[in-house]
Coordinates of C-alpha atoms in Angstrom, one line a residue:
M15 CA -30.0 -1.7 10.6
S16 CA -31.6 -3.7 13.4
Q17 CA -29.2 -4.7 16.1
T18 CA -30.3 -8.3 16.0
K19 CA -29.5 -8.9 12.3
K20 CA -26.8 -11.3 11.3
I21 CA -23.5 -10.2 9.9
I22 CA -21.2 -12.7 8.1
I23 CA -17.5 -12.0 8.1
L24 CA -15.5 -13.7 5.3
G25 CA -11.8 -14.1 6.3
A26 CA -10.4 -14.2 9.9
A27 CA -7.2 -12.4 9.6
E28 CA -6.5 -8.8 10.9
S29 CA -9.4 -7.1 9.2
G30 CA -12.0 -9.8 9.6
T31 CA -11.3 -10.4 13.3
G32 CA -11.4 -6.7 14.0
A33 CA -14.7 -6.4 12.2
A34 CA -16.1 -9.3 14.2
V35 CA -15.1 -7.7 17.5
L36 CA -16.8 -4.4 16.5
A37 CA -19.9 -6.1 15.1
Q38 CA -20.4 -8.0 18.3
Q39 CA -19.9 -4.9 20.3
Q40 CA -22.6 -3.2 18.3
G41 CA -25.0 -6.0 19.1
F42 CA -25.1 -8.0 15.8
D43 CA -25.3 -11.7 15.5
V44 CA -21.8 -12.5 14.1
F45 CA -20.5 -15.5 12.3
V46 CA -16.9 -15.7 10.9
S47 CA -16.1 -18.0 8.0
D48 CA -12.6 -18.6 6.6
K49 CA -11.9 -21.1 3.8
G50 CA -8.3 -21.4 5.0
V51 CA -6.7 -22.1 8.4
I52 CA -7.2 -19.4 10.9
K53 CA -4.0 -18.3 12.7
D54 CA -3.9 -19.0 16.5
E55 CA -3.6 -15.3 17.3
F56 CA -6.9 -14.6 15.7
K57 CA -8.6 -17.7 17.0
K58 CA -7.8 -16.5 20.5
V59 CA -9.4 -13.1 19.9
L60 CA -12.6 -14.7 18.5
T61 CA -12.8 -17.2 21.3
A62 CA -12.2 -14.6 24.0
H63 CA -15.1 -12.6 22.6
N64 CA -17.3 -15.7 22.2
I65 CA -17.7 -15.2 18.5
S66 CA -18.8 -18.1 16.4
F67 CA -16.4 -19.1 13.6
E68 CA -15.5 -21.9 11.2
E69 CA -12.3 -22.6 9.2
G70 CA -11.4 -24.7 6.2
K71 CA -14.8 -24.3 4.6
H72 CA -17.8 -22.0 4.0
S73 CA -21.1 -23.4 5.3
Y74 CA -23.6 -21.8 3.0
D75 CA -26.5 -23.0 5.0
L76 CA -25.3 -21.1 8.1
M77 CA -24.8 -17.9 6.1
A78 CA -27.9 -17.7 3.8
D79 CA -29.8 -15.5 6.3
A80 CA -27.2 -12.8 6.5
A81 CA -28.2 -9.1 6.4
E82 CA -24.8 -8.0 5.4
V83 CA -21.4 -9.5 4.6
I84 CA -18.0 -8.0 5.5
K85 CA -15.4 -9.4 3.1
S86 CA -11.6 -9.7 3.4
P87 CA -9.9 -7.6 0.7
G88 CA -8.0 -10.7 -0.3
I89 CA -11.0 -12.6 -1.5
P90 CA -11.5 -12.1 -5.2
T91 CA -14.9 -10.9 -6.5
K92 CA -15.2 -14.0 -8.7
A93 CA -15.0 -16.4 -5.7
D94 CA -17.9 -18.8 -5.4
V95 CA -18.8 -17.6 -1.9
I96 CA -19.1 -14.0 -3.3
K97 CA -21.3 -15.2 -6.1
F98 CA -23.5 -16.9 -3.5
F99 CA -24.2 -13.7 -1.7
E100 CA -24.6 -11.6 -4.8
E101 CA -27.2 -14.0 -6.1
K102 CA -29.1 -13.5 -2.9
N103 CA -28.7 -9.7 -3.2
I104 CA -27.0 -9.6 0.2
P105 CA -24.8 -6.4 0.5
I106 CA -21.1 -7.0 0.6
I107 CA -18.8 -4.4 2.2
S108 CA -15.3 -3.9 3.5
E109 CA -14.1 -3.8 7.1
I110 CA -13.2 -0.1 6.5
E111 CA -16.7 0.7 5.3
F112 CA -18.3 -1.0 8.3
A113 CA -16.0 0.6 10.9
A114 CA -16.4 4.1 9.6
R115 CA -20.1 3.9 10.6
Y116 CA -19.1 3.9 14.3
T117 CA -16.5 6.7 14.5
K118 CA -16.6 10.4 14.3
A119 CA -12.8 10.6 13.9
K120 CA -11.2 12.5 10.9
K121 CA -9.9 10.0 8.3
I122 CA -6.8 10.7 6.2
C123 CA -6.9 8.0 3.6
I124 CA -4.0 7.2 1.2
T125 CA -4.0 5.1 -2.0
G126 CA -1.9 4.7 -5.1
T127 CA -0.1 1.9 -6.9
N128 CA 3.2 2.7 -5.2
G129 CA 4.4 4.6 -2.2
K130 CA 1.2 4.3 -0.1
T131 CA 2.7 2.5 2.8
T132 CA 5.6 4.9 3.1
T133 CA 3.3 7.9 2.8
T134 CA 0.9 6.4 5.3
M135 CA 3.6 5.8 7.8
L136 CA 5.1 9.2 7.3
T137 CA 1.8 10.9 7.7
Y138 CA 1.2 8.9 10.9
H139 CA 4.6 9.9 12.1
I140 CA 3.8 13.6 11.6
L141 CA 0.5 13.4 13.4
T142 CA 2.0 11.4 16.2
K143 CA 4.9 13.8 16.6
A144 CA 2.4 16.6 16.9
G145 CA 0.7 14.9 19.8
L146 CA -2.6 14.1 18.1
K147 CA -4.6 11.0 19.2
V148 CA -4.2 9.0 16.0
G149 CA -4.7 5.4 14.9
L150 CA -2.9 3.7 12.0
A151 CA -5.1 1.3 10.0
G152 CA -5.9 -0.3 6.6
N153 CA -3.0 -2.2 5.0
V154 CA -0.7 -1.2 7.9
G155 CA -1.2 -1.1 11.6
Q156 CA -4.1 -2.8 13.4
S157 CA -7.6 -3.4 12.1
F158 CA -9.5 -0.2 11.7
A159 CA -12.6 -1.8 13.1
K160 CA -10.9 -3.2 16.2
Q161 CA -9.4 0.2 17.0
V162 CA -12.9 1.8 16.6
A163 CA -14.2 -0.8 19.1
E164 CA -11.4 -0.5 21.6
S165 CA -9.8 3.0 21.3
D166 CA -10.8 6.6 21.3
F167 CA -8.8 8.2 18.5
E168 CA -9.6 11.5 17.0
Y169 CA -7.8 10.8 13.7
Y170 CA -7.0 7.8 11.6
V171 CA -4.4 7.5 8.9
I172 CA -5.6 4.7 6.7
E173 CA -3.8 3.0 3.8
L174 CA -6.3 1.7 1.2
S175 CA -5.7 -0.8 -1.5
S176 CA -7.9 -1.0 -4.6
F177 CA -9.4 -4.2 -3.2
Q178 CA -10.6 -2.4 -0.1
L179 CA -11.9 0.5 -2.1
D180 CA -13.9 -1.8 -4.2
D181 CA -16.2 -2.7 -1.3
M182 CA -16.6 0.8 0.1
H183 CA -19.8 2.6 -0.8
Q184 CA -21.0 5.2 1.7
F185 CA -17.5 5.7 3.2
K186 CA -16.0 9.2 3.0
A187 CA -12.4 10.3 3.4
E188 CA -12.1 13.8 5.0
I189 CA -8.6 14.0 3.5
A190 CA -8.0 11.7 0.5
V191 CA -4.4 11.2 -0.9
L192 CA -3.9 9.9 -4.4
L193 CA -0.3 9.2 -5.1
N194 CA -0.1 7.6 -8.5
I195 CA -1.8 5.1 -10.8
T196 CA 0.2 2.6 -12.8
P197 CA -0.8 -0.9 -14.0
D198 CA -1.0 -3.5 -11.1
H199 CA -3.4 -6.3 -10.1
L200 CA -4.9 -6.2 -13.5
D201 CA -5.7 -9.9 -13.2
R202 CA -8.4 -8.8 -10.6
Y203 CA -9.8 -6.2 -13.0
D204 CA -10.3 -8.4 -16.2
Y205 CA -7.0 -6.9 -17.4
S206 CA -8.7 -3.6 -17.9
M207 CA -6.7 -0.6 -16.9
Q208 CA -9.8 1.6 -16.7
K209 CA -11.4 -0.7 -14.2
Y210 CA -8.3 -0.5 -12.0
I211 CA -8.3 3.3 -12.3
D212 CA -12.0 3.4 -11.4
S213 CA -11.2 1.4 -8.3
K214 CA -8.5 3.9 -7.2
M215 CA -10.7 6.9 -7.9
R216 CA -13.2 5.6 -5.3
I217 CA -11.0 7.4 -2.8
I218 CA -12.8 10.6 -3.6
Q219 CA -16.4 9.2 -3.5
N220 CA -18.9 11.0 -1.3
Q221 CA -16.5 14.0 -0.6
T222 CA -18.0 17.4 0.0
E223 CA -16.8 21.0 -0.2
D224 CA -15.5 20.6 3.4
D225 CA -13.1 17.7 2.4
A226 CA -9.8 17.7 0.6
I227 CA -8.1 15.7 -2.2
I228 CA -4.3 15.7 -2.3
Y229 CA -3.1 14.4 -5.6
N230 CA -0.1 13.9 -7.8
A231 CA -0.4 16.4 -10.6
D232 CA 2.5 14.7 -12.5
D233 CA 0.4 11.6 -13.0
E234 CA -1.4 11.6 -16.4
Y235 CA -4.1 9.1 -15.3
I236 CA -4.9 11.1 -12.2
N237 CA -5.1 14.4 -14.1
M238 CA -7.5 12.9 -16.6
E239 CA -9.7 11.4 -13.9
M240 CA -9.7 14.6 -11.8
L241 CA -11.1 16.5 -14.8
K242 CA -13.6 13.7 -15.5
H243 CA -14.9 13.4 -11.9
S244 CA -14.4 17.0 -10.9
P245 CA -14.8 16.3 -7.2
K246 CA -16.5 18.9 -5.0
S247 CA -13.7 18.7 -2.4
Q248 CA -10.8 21.2 -2.1
W249 CA -8.0 20.3 -4.5
Y250 CA -4.4 20.2 -3.3
P251 CA -2.1 19.1 -6.2
F252 CA 1.6 18.5 -5.8
S253 CA 4.4 18.2 -8.4
I254 CA 8.2 18.0 -8.9
K255 CA 7.9 19.4 -12.4
R256 CA 6.0 22.7 -12.0
S257 CA 5.0 25.1 -9.3
D258 CA 2.1 27.1 -10.7
G259 CA -1.1 26.3 -8.8
M260 CA 0.6 23.6 -6.7
A261 CA 0.1 23.0 -3.0
A262 CA 3.7 21.5 -2.9
Y263 CA 6.5 21.7 -5.4
I264 CA 10.3 21.6 -5.8
E265 CA 12.2 24.8 -6.6
N266 CA 16.0 25.2 -6.6
E267 CA 16.4 21.9 -4.7
N268 CA 13.9 23.1 -2.1
L269 CA 10.7 21.4 -1.1
I270 CA 8.0 24.0 -0.7
I271 CA 4.5 23.4 0.8
N272 CA 2.5 26.5 0.0
I273 CA -0.8 26.3 1.8
K274 CA -2.2 28.3 4.6
S275 CA -0.6 31.7 5.0
N276 CA 2.9 30.5 6.0
P277 CA 4.8 28.4 3.4
L278 CA 7.1 25.6 4.6
T279 CA 10.5 25.5 2.9
M280 CA 13.3 22.9 3.4
T281 CA 16.0 21.5 1.2
I282 CA 15.4 18.2 -0.5
F283 CA 18.7 16.9 1.1
E284 CA 17.2 17.3 4.5
L285 CA 14.5 14.7 3.8
A286 CA 14.9 11.5 5.7
I287 CA 13.9 9.4 2.7
Q288 CA 15.7 10.1 -0.6
G289 CA 14.9 9.4 -4.2
K290 CA 12.4 11.0 -6.6
H291 CA 9.5 8.8 -5.5
N292 CA 10.1 9.9 -1.9
L293 CA 9.8 13.5 -2.9
Y294 CA 6.2 12.8 -3.9
N295 CA 5.6 10.8 -0.7
S296 CA 7.0 13.6 1.5
M297 CA 5.0 16.3 -0.3
A298 CA 1.7 14.3 0.1
A299 CA 2.4 13.6 3.8
G300 CA 3.5 17.2 4.4
I301 CA 0.4 18.7 2.8
S302 CA -1.8 16.4 5.0
G303 CA 0.0 17.7 8.1
R304 CA -0.4 21.4 7.1
L305 CA -4.1 20.9 6.3
L306 CA -4.6 19.8 9.9
D307 CA -2.9 23.1 10.9
L308 CA 0.2 21.4 12.3
R309 CA 3.1 23.8 12.7
N310 CA 5.7 24.0 10.0
E311 CA 8.4 23.1 12.5
I312 CA 6.5 19.8 13.4
V313 CA 6.1 18.9 9.7
R314 CA 9.7 19.8 8.8
D315 CA 11.2 17.9 11.8
S316 CA 9.0 14.8 11.0
L317 CA 10.1 14.8 7.3
M318 CA 13.7 14.9 8.5
D319 CA 13.7 12.2 11.2
F320 CA 11.3 9.6 9.7
R321 CA 12.7 6.1 9.4
S322 CA 11.7 4.2 6.3
V323 CA 9.3 1.2 6.5
E324 CA 10.4 -2.4 6.5
H325 CA 10.8 -4.0 3.0
R326 CA 10.7 -0.7 1.2
L327 CA 14.2 0.3 0.1
E328 CA 15.3 -0.9 3.6
F329 CA 19.1 -0.9 4.1
V330 CA 20.2 -4.3 5.5
N331 CA 24.0 -4.4 5.8
T332 CA 27.3 -3.6 4.1
I333 CA 29.6 -6.5 3.6
S334 CA 33.0 -6.1 2.0
G335 CA 31.9 -2.7 0.6
V336 CA 28.7 -4.1 -0.9
D337 CA 25.4 -2.6 0.2
F338 CA 22.4 -4.9 0.5
I339 CA 18.9 -3.3 0.2
N340 CA 15.6 -5.0 0.8
D341 CA 12.8 -3.7 -1.4
S342 CA 10.7 -6.9 -1.2
K343 CA 7.5 -4.8 -1.1
A344 CA 8.1 -3.9 -4.8
T345 CA 5.6 -6.3 -6.2
N346 CA 5.0 -4.5 -9.5
V347 CA 7.2 -3.1 -12.3
N348 CA 6.5 0.5 -11.5
S349 CA 7.7 0.1 -7.9
T350 CA 10.9 -1.5 -9.1
W351 CA 11.4 1.3 -11.5
Y352 CA 11.4 3.8 -8.6
A353 CA 13.9 1.6 -6.7
L354 CA 16.3 1.4 -9.6
E355 CA 15.9 5.1 -10.3
S356 CA 17.1 5.9 -6.8
M357 CA 20.3 3.7 -7.1
N358 CA 23.5 5.7 -7.9
R359 CA 25.9 2.8 -8.1
P360 CA 26.1 -0.5 -10.1
V361 CA 23.3 -2.9 -9.1
I362 CA 23.0 -6.6 -8.8
W363 CA 19.3 -7.0 -9.1
I364 CA 17.4 -9.8 -7.5
A365 CA 14.1 -10.1 -9.3
G366 CA 11.2 -12.5 -10.0
G367 CA 8.3 -14.2 -8.4
Q368 CA 4.7 -14.8 -9.3
D369 CA 3.9 -12.7 -12.4
K370 CA 0.8 -10.5 -12.4
G371 CA 0.7 -9.9 -16.1
N372 CA 3.8 -7.7 -16.0
E373 CA 5.1 -5.6 -18.9
Y374 CA 8.8 -4.9 -18.3
E375 CA 9.4 -2.4 -21.1
M376 CA 9.5 0.6 -18.8
L377 CA 12.5 -1.0 -17.0
H378 CA 14.7 -1.4 -20.1
D379 CA 16.6 1.9 -19.8
M380 CA 17.1 1.5 -16.1
V381 CA 18.5 -2.0 -16.5
K382 CA 20.8 -1.0 -19.3
D383 CA 22.1 2.0 -17.3
K384 CA 22.4 0.5 -13.8
V385 CA 22.2 -3.3 -13.6
K386 CA 25.3 -5.4 -14.1
A387 CA 23.8 -8.8 -13.2
I388 CA 20.4 -10.2 -12.5
V389 CA 19.6 -13.0 -10.1
C390 CA 16.2 -14.5 -10.6
L391 CA 14.3 -15.6 -7.5
G392 CA 11.2 -17.5 -8.6
K393 CA 9.8 -20.8 -9.9
D394 CA 9.3 -19.6 -13.4
N395 CA 11.9 -17.0 -14.6
K396 CA 11.5 -17.4 -18.3
K397 CA 9.9 -14.0 -18.8
I398 CA 12.6 -12.1 -17.0
I399 CA 15.4 -14.0 -18.8
E400 CA 13.8 -13.4 -22.2
E401 CA 13.2 -9.7 -21.5
F402 CA 16.6 -8.8 -20.1
G403 CA 18.9 -11.5 -21.5
G404 CA 20.4 -9.1 -24.1
M405 CA 20.9 -6.2 -21.7
V406 CA 23.1 -7.7 -19.0
E407 CA 26.0 -10.1 -19.2
T408 CA 24.9 -12.3 -16.4
I409 CA 21.5 -13.8 -15.5
V410 CA 21.2 -16.8 -13.1
E411 CA 18.3 -18.6 -11.6
T412 CA 17.7 -19.4 -7.9
D413 CA 14.7 -20.8 -6.0
N414 CA 15.4 -19.6 -2.5
A415 CA 16.6 -16.5 -0.7
E416 CA 19.9 -18.0 0.5
D417 CA 21.1 -19.0 -2.9
A418 CA 20.0 -15.7 -4.4
V419 CA 22.0 -13.7 -1.9
K420 CA 25.1 -15.9 -2.3
A421 CA 24.9 -15.6 -6.1
A422 CA 24.4 -11.8 -6.0
F423 CA 27.3 -11.4 -3.5
K424 CA 29.5 -13.5 -5.9
F425 CA 28.9 -11.1 -8.8
A426 CA 29.2 -7.9 -6.6
R427 CA 32.4 -5.8 -6.2
K428 CA 33.2 -3.2 -3.6
G429 CA 30.9 -0.2 -4.1
D430 CA 28.1 -2.2 -5.8
I431 CA 24.5 -2.6 -4.5
V432 CA 22.6 -5.8 -4.2
L433 CA 19.0 -4.9 -4.6
L434 CA 16.1 -7.2 -3.9
S435 CA 13.3 -5.5 -5.8
P436 CA 11.3 -8.4 -7.3
A437 CA 8.6 -6.5 -9.5
N438 CA 6.5 -9.6 -8.8
A439 CA 4.3 -11.1 -6.1
S440 CA 5.9 -13.5 -3.7
F441 CA 3.4 -16.4 -3.5
D442 CA 5.3 -18.8 -5.7
L443 CA 8.1 -19.4 -3.1
F444 CA 7.1 -17.4 0.0
K445 CA 4.1 -16.7 2.3
N446 CA 4.0 -13.0 1.4
Y447 CA 6.4 -10.2 0.6
E448 CA 7.3 -9.8 4.3
D449 CA 8.4 -13.4 4.4
R450 CA 10.5 -12.9 1.3
G451 CA 12.1 -9.8 2.7
R452 CA 12.9 -11.4 6.1
Q453 CA 14.4 -14.5 4.4
F454 CA 16.5 -12.1 2.3
K455 CA 17.7 -10.3 5.4
A456 CA 18.5 -13.5 7.2
A457 CA 20.5 -14.7 4.2
V458 CA 22.5 -11.5 4.1
K459 CA 23.3 -11.7 7.8
A460 CA 24.4 -15.3 7.3
L461 CA 27.0 -14.4 4.7

């Protein structure tokens, strides 16, 4: 591509601003357009780099001569501005795709419906503890593009959502991690599960015999897709149900990573993060570390001393013998299933929010067995009330975090757990799931 060609960047948050910095560094004519209000922190970056931008609108006349468009993953493919560029046959890519052109670093890329943030952070923790020069990017950490522009990392651990993968074409993950596939964001995929699956499977695109795919062999969708795609890369499956042919597995309450010539063995009780879902996350991160030839001791110690990420089964406080746990990042039903599955005491469940076409049937047994009361936190709680009304004695409605926490505490007794695990998006009452989680924590501390 000619260095004088114009690049349009849609969205001026973390990824868009980072892409703008890198594009300018590479000599492109850069224009940033955001239909919303750009946060001051990002305006400062754009201004400091003398990058042209607009907010509150898309000026099509200023963008019609673009050679390429870098799109924020939050912009839906059906948006008018996307149709505008598609009609002009102007290529649309993600920030991740763009940044990868300008680094020779090895990329460990992690996707899945659930657990990807925890696994990404855990993998980053392992590599950092080993002393590698490593960046953290994608849905967590700083913009991949900005780090490529300003840093000199030899490795990147990148969390990738389906929305990012949709706009990645030539990108290749040297190590791809596929944790699980369950229904989520189906409103963005015409309510087609196969389209959503196809998006996730883009994690293996362009891989060669020199690359690796680490995948959950207990996931039916993934198993079917692996057979269908038959990627050329080296396969490293993991399982908690079987050991034959697995790169990592559970045996006699031991986690075993059996690659290279020296297997790693540790008891599952030594793991810093507990629960069945975290066995999968720990195995995936551990395999990644061993594939990079990190010593067993480094991987084992990292799996033992890792601290869980904010808003993912995050312990908040114990008040009058009641534990409060913040799992605000659980924005889909499957994620909440994992949260409830890991609870070993009676639960007062705070749930609700902006529904994404949820089907709650998979939660029925968990709710019957573990939940004593439900506190709805959302504008429209009808679906939750209808679904679980006959399973628990008490369901109440609230429309703010403070009232939800007070109601939950009222129903709780010593030894119970108050669990915020909404199974829904947050945008009906909150800015995002982080805002929801922080308001929940503030409400707990105010009790």
